[in-house]
Amino acid sequence: MYHHLLVARLKLKLKKNWTGGNSQRQRYNTDTLKDTWKQEEFNVTLQQVPDPRGAARKKSRYSRSGRT
């Protein structure tokens, strides 16, 4: 009996937070990447973004294994 009440309560919570599909998909203009200058600019921008896993990977590798 309690199972049905929990399912109904969960459905009500989901229905309350449901947006109803009003959001539209964001489309990216991929034709600009066909231009070589824009493609190089995009790649340079990606290279400047720091890798968040890099620092953690280096710390864990040296601290846990004891290797230098």
CSV table of C-alpha atoms in Angstrom, one decimal:
chain,number,residue,atom,x,y,z
A,1,MET,CA,0.0,0.0,0.0
A,2,TYR,CA,2.8,2.4,0.9
A,3,HIS,CA,4.5,1.8,-2.5
A,4,HIS,CA,1.6,3.3,-4.4
A,5,LEU,CA,1.7,6.4,-2.2
A,6,LEU,CA,5.4,6.8,-2.7
A,7,VAL,CA,5.0,6.5,-6.5
A,8,ALA,CA,2.2,9.0,-6.5
A,9,ARG,CA,4.1,11.5,-4.4
A,10,LEU,CA,7.2,11.1,-6.7
A,11,LYS,CA,5.0,11.7,-9.8
A,12,LEU,CA,3.6,14.9,-8.2
A,13,LYS,CA,7.1,16.2,-7.4
A,14,LEU,CA,8.3,15.5,-11.0
A,15,LYS,CA,5.2,17.1,-12.4
A,16,LYS,CA,5.8,20.2,-10.3
A,17,ASN,CA,9.3,20.7,-11.5
A,18,TRP,CA,8.7,19.7,-15.2
A,19,THR,CA,9.2,22.6,-17.6
A,20,GLY,CA,6.8,21.3,-20.2
A,21,GLY,CA,9.2,21.4,-23.1
A,22,ASN,CA,9.1,25.2,-23.5
A,23,SER,CA,12.9,25.4,-23.8
A,24,GLN,CA,14.3,25.5,-27.3
A,25,ARG,CA,17.4,23.7,-28.4
A,26,GLN,CA,20.4,25.9,-28.9
A,27,ARG,CA,22.0,25.3,-32.3
A,28,TYR,CA,25.6,26.0,-33.0
A,29,ASN,CA,26.8,27.4,-36.3
A,30,THR,CA,29.2,24.7,-37.4
A,31,ASP,CA,29.8,26.3,-40.8
A,32,THR,CA,32.1,28.8,-39.2
A,33,LEU,CA,34.5,26.0,-38.3
A,34,LYS,CA,35.0,25.2,-42.0
A,35,ASP,CA,37.0,28.4,-42.3
A,36,THR,CA,40.6,27.6,-41.5
A,37,TRP,CA,41.3,30.9,-39.6
A,38,LYS,CA,38.3,30.4,-37.3
A,39,GLN,CA,39.2,26.7,-36.8
A,40,GLU,CA,42.7,27.7,-35.7
A,41,GLU,CA,41.3,30.4,-33.4
A,42,PHE,CA,39.0,27.8,-31.8
A,43,ASN,CA,41.8,25.3,-31.3
A,44,VAL,CA,44.0,28.0,-29.7
A,45,THR,CA,41.1,28.9,-27.3
A,46,LEU,CA,40.7,25.2,-26.4
A,47,GLN,CA,44.4,24.9,-25.7
A,48,GLN,CA,44.3,27.8,-23.3
A,49,VAL,CA,41.7,26.2,-21.1
A,50,PRO,CA,43.5,24.4,-18.2
A,51,ASP,CA,42.8,20.7,-17.6
A,52,PRO,CA,41.2,20.4,-14.2
A,53,ARG,CA,42.3,16.8,-13.9
A,54,GLY,CA,46.0,17.6,-14.7
A,55,ALA,CA,46.9,19.0,-11.2
A,56,ALA,CA,45.0,16.3,-9.3
A,57,ARG,CA,46.6,13.6,-11.5
A,58,LYS,CA,50.1,14.9,-10.8
A,59,LYS,CA,49.5,15.2,-7.1
A,60,SER,CA,48.1,11.8,-6.7
A,61,ARG,CA,50.7,10.1,-8.8
A,62,TYR,CA,53.6,11.5,-6.7
A,63,SER,CA,52.1,11.4,-3.3
A,64,ARG,CA,50.6,7.9,-3.4
A,65,SER,CA,53.2,5.9,-5.2
A,66,GLY,CA,56.3,7.7,-3.8
A,67,ARG,CA,57.9,7.8,-7.3
A,68,THR,CA,59.7,10.9,-8.5
